[in-house]
Tab-separated table of C-alpha atoms in Angstrom:
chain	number	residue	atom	x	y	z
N	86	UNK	CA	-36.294	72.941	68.847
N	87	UNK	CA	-32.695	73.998	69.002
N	88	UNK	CA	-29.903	72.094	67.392
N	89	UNK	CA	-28.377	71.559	71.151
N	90	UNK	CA	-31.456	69.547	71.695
N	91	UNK	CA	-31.239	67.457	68.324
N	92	UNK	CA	-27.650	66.911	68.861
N	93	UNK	CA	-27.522	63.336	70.601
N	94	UNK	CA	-30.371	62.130	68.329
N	95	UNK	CA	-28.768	62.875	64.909
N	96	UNK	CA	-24.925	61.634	66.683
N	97	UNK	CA	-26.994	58.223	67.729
N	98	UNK	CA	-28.783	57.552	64.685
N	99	UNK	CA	-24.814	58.191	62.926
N	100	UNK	CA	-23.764	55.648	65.410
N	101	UNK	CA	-26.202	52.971	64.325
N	102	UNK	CA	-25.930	53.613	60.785
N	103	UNK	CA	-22.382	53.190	61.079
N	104	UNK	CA	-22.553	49.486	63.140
N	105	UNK	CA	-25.174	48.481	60.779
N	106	UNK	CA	-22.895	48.885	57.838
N	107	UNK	CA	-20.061	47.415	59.479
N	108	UNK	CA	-21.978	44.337	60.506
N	109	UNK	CA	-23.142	44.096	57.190
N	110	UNK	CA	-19.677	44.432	55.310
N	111	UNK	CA	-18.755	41.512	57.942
N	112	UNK	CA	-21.951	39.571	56.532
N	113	UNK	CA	-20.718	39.846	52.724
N	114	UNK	CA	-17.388	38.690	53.415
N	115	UNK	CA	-18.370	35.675	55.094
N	116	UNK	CA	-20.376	34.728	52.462
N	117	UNK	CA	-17.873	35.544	49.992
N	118	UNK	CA	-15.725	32.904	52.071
N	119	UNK	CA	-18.348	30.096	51.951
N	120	UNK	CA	-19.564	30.743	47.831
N	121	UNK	CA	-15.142	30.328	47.595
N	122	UNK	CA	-15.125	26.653	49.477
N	123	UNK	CA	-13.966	23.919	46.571
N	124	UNK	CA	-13.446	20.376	46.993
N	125	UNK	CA	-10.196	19.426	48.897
N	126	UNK	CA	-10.220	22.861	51.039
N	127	UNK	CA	-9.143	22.594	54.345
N	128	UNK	CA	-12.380	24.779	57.017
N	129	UNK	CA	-12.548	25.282	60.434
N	130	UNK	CA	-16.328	25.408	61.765
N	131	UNK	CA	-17.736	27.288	64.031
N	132	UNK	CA	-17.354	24.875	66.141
N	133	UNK	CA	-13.481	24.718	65.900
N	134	UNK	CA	-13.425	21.079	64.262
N	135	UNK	CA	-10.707	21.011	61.295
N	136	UNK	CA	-12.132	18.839	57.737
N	137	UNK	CA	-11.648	18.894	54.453
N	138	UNK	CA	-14.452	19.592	51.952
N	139	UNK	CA	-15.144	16.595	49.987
N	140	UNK	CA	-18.621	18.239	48.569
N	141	UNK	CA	-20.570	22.001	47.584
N	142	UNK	CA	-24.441	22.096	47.679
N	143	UNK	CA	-26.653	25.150	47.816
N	144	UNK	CA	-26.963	25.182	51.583
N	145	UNK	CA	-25.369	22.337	52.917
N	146	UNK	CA	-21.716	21.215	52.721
N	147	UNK	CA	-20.252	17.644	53.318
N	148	UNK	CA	-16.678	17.299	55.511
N	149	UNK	CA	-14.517	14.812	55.201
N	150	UNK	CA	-13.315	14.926	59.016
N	151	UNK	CA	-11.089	11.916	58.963
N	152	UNK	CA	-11.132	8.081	57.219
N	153	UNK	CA	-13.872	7.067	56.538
N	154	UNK	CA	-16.096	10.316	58.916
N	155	UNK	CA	-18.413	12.307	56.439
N	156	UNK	CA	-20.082	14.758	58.100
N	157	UNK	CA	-22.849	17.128	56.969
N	158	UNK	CA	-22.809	20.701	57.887
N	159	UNK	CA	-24.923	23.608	56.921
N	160	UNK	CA	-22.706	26.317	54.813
N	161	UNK	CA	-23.881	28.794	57.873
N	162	UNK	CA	-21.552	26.162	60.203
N	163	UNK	CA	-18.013	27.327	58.369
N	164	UNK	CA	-16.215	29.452	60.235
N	165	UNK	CA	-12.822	30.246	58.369
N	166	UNK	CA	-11.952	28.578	54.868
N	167	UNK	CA	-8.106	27.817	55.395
N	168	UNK	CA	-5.249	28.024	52.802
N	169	UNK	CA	-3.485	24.614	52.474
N	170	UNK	CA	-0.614	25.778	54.434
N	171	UNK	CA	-2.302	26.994	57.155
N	172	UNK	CA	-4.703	23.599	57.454
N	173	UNK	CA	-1.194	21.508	56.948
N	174	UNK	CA	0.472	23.589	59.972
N	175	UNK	CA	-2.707	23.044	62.000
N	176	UNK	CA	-4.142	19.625	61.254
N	177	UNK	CA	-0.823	17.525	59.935
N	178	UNK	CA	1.968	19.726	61.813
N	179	UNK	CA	3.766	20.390	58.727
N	180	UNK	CA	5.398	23.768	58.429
N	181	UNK	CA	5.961	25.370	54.925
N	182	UNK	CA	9.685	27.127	54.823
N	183	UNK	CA	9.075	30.154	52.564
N	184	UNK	CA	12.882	30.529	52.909
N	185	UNK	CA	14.210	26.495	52.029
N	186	UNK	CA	17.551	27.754	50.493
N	187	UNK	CA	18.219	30.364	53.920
N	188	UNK	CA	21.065	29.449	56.002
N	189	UNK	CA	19.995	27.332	59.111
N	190	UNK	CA	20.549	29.179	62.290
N	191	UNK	CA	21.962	26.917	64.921
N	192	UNK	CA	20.234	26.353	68.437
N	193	UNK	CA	23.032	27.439	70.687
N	194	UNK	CA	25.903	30.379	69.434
N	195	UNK	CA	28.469	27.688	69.253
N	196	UNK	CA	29.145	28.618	65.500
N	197	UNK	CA	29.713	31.960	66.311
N	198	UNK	CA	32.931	31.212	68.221
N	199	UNK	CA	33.968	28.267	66.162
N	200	UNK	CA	36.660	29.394	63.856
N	201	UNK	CA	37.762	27.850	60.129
N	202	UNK	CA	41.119	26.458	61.025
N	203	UNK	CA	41.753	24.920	64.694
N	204	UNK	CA	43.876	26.584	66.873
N	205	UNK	CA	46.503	23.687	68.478
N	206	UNK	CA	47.116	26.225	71.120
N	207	UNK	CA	43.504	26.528	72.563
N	208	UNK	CA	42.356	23.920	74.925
N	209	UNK	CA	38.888	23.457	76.427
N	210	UNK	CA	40.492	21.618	79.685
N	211	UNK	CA	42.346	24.912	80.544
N	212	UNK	CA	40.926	27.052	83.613
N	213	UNK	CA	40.360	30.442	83.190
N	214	UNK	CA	41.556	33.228	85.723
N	215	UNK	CA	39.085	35.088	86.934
N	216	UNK	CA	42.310	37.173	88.964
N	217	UNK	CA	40.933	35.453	92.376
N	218	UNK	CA	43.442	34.293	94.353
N	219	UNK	CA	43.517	30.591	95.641
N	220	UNK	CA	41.629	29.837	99.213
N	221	UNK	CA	44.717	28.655	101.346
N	222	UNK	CA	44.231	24.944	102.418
N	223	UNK	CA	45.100	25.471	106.103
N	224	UNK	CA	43.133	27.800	108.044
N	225	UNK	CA	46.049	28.416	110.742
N	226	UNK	CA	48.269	30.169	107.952
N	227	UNK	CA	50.439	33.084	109.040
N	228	UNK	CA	49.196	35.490	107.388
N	229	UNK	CA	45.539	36.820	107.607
N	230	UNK	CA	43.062	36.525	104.752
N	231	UNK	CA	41.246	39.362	103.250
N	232	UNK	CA	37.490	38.187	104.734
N	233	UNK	CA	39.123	37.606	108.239
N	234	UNK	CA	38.445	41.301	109.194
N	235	UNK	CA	34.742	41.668	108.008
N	236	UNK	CA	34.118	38.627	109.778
N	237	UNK	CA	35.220	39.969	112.830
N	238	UNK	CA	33.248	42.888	112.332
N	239	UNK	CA	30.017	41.316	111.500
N	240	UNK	CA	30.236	39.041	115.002
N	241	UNK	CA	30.740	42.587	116.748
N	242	UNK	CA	27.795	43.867	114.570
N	243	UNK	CA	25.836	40.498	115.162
N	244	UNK	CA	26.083	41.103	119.345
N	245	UNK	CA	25.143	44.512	119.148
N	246	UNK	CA	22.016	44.017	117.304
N	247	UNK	CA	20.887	41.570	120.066
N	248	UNK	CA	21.786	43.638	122.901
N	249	UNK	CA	19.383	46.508	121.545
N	250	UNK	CA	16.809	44.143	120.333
N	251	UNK	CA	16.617	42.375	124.242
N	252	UNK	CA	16.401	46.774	125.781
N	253	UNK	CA	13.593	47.248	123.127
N	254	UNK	CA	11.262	45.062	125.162
């Protein structure tokens, strides 16, 4: 036989031993997890229910799941073993601030305008220009607005449109 032939063989039988080991590695380090459960952890199961551990046997493991719920589950059943922060952030809501003594950053950017000492000259009831000039209140002023011009053009425009669109049928 040539080696072309023994080729896909020898690269399969690589490819099992490597998901083998891989599955295996995955095996010891759940275990690891469950031989590290203590008393007063917080799990998740593989069902997704949240519970503390309230006690270890060999093959069995008994959740406290809320007052006065004690549930027995087999060690097999434990899906994660949670810090305490994490099970506190999940199960109570409470968030741990690594960073208590950091500066609290505001919602909006309001502090980043707001200045030490208040300026008597600014006022918040002042309008600002925007360099638009006021609408005229009567429409029968003498002199022309600026839109009075497109306007007429886009009526001219408007009439065109529907003379070709009646000669396209």
């Amino acid at each position: 036989m040539s080696l072309v032939t023994l080729l896909p063989f020898i690269v399969l039988i690589g490819a099992m031993f490597l998901m083998t080991r891989s599955a295996k590695k995955k095996q010891q380090q759940a275990a690891n997890m469950r031989s590290e459960m203590q008393p007063g952890t917080g799990v998740r199961t593989i069902g997704g229910m949240y519970a503390t551990v309230k006690e270890v046997n060999d093959d069995t493991v008994l959740l406290d799941a809320g007052p006065g719920v004690e549930l027995l589950f087999a060690k097999n059943a434990i899906g994660a073993v949670l810090s305490d922060d994490e099970y506190n952030r999940i199960v109570h809501g409470i968030e741990h601030d690594l960073k208590s003594d950091a500066d609290v950053v505001p919602d909006d950017a309001s502090s980043l305008t707001e200045t030490d000492a208040p300026d008597d000259d600014a006022s918040d009831d002042k309008s600002v220009d925007l360099g638009k000039k006021p609408e005229p209140a009567d429409e029968t002023a003498d002199e022309p607005t600026v839109d009075a011009a497109p306007a007429e053009a886009k009526t001219d425009e408007q009439a065109k449109k529907s003379d070709g669109g009646s000669e396209a049928k």
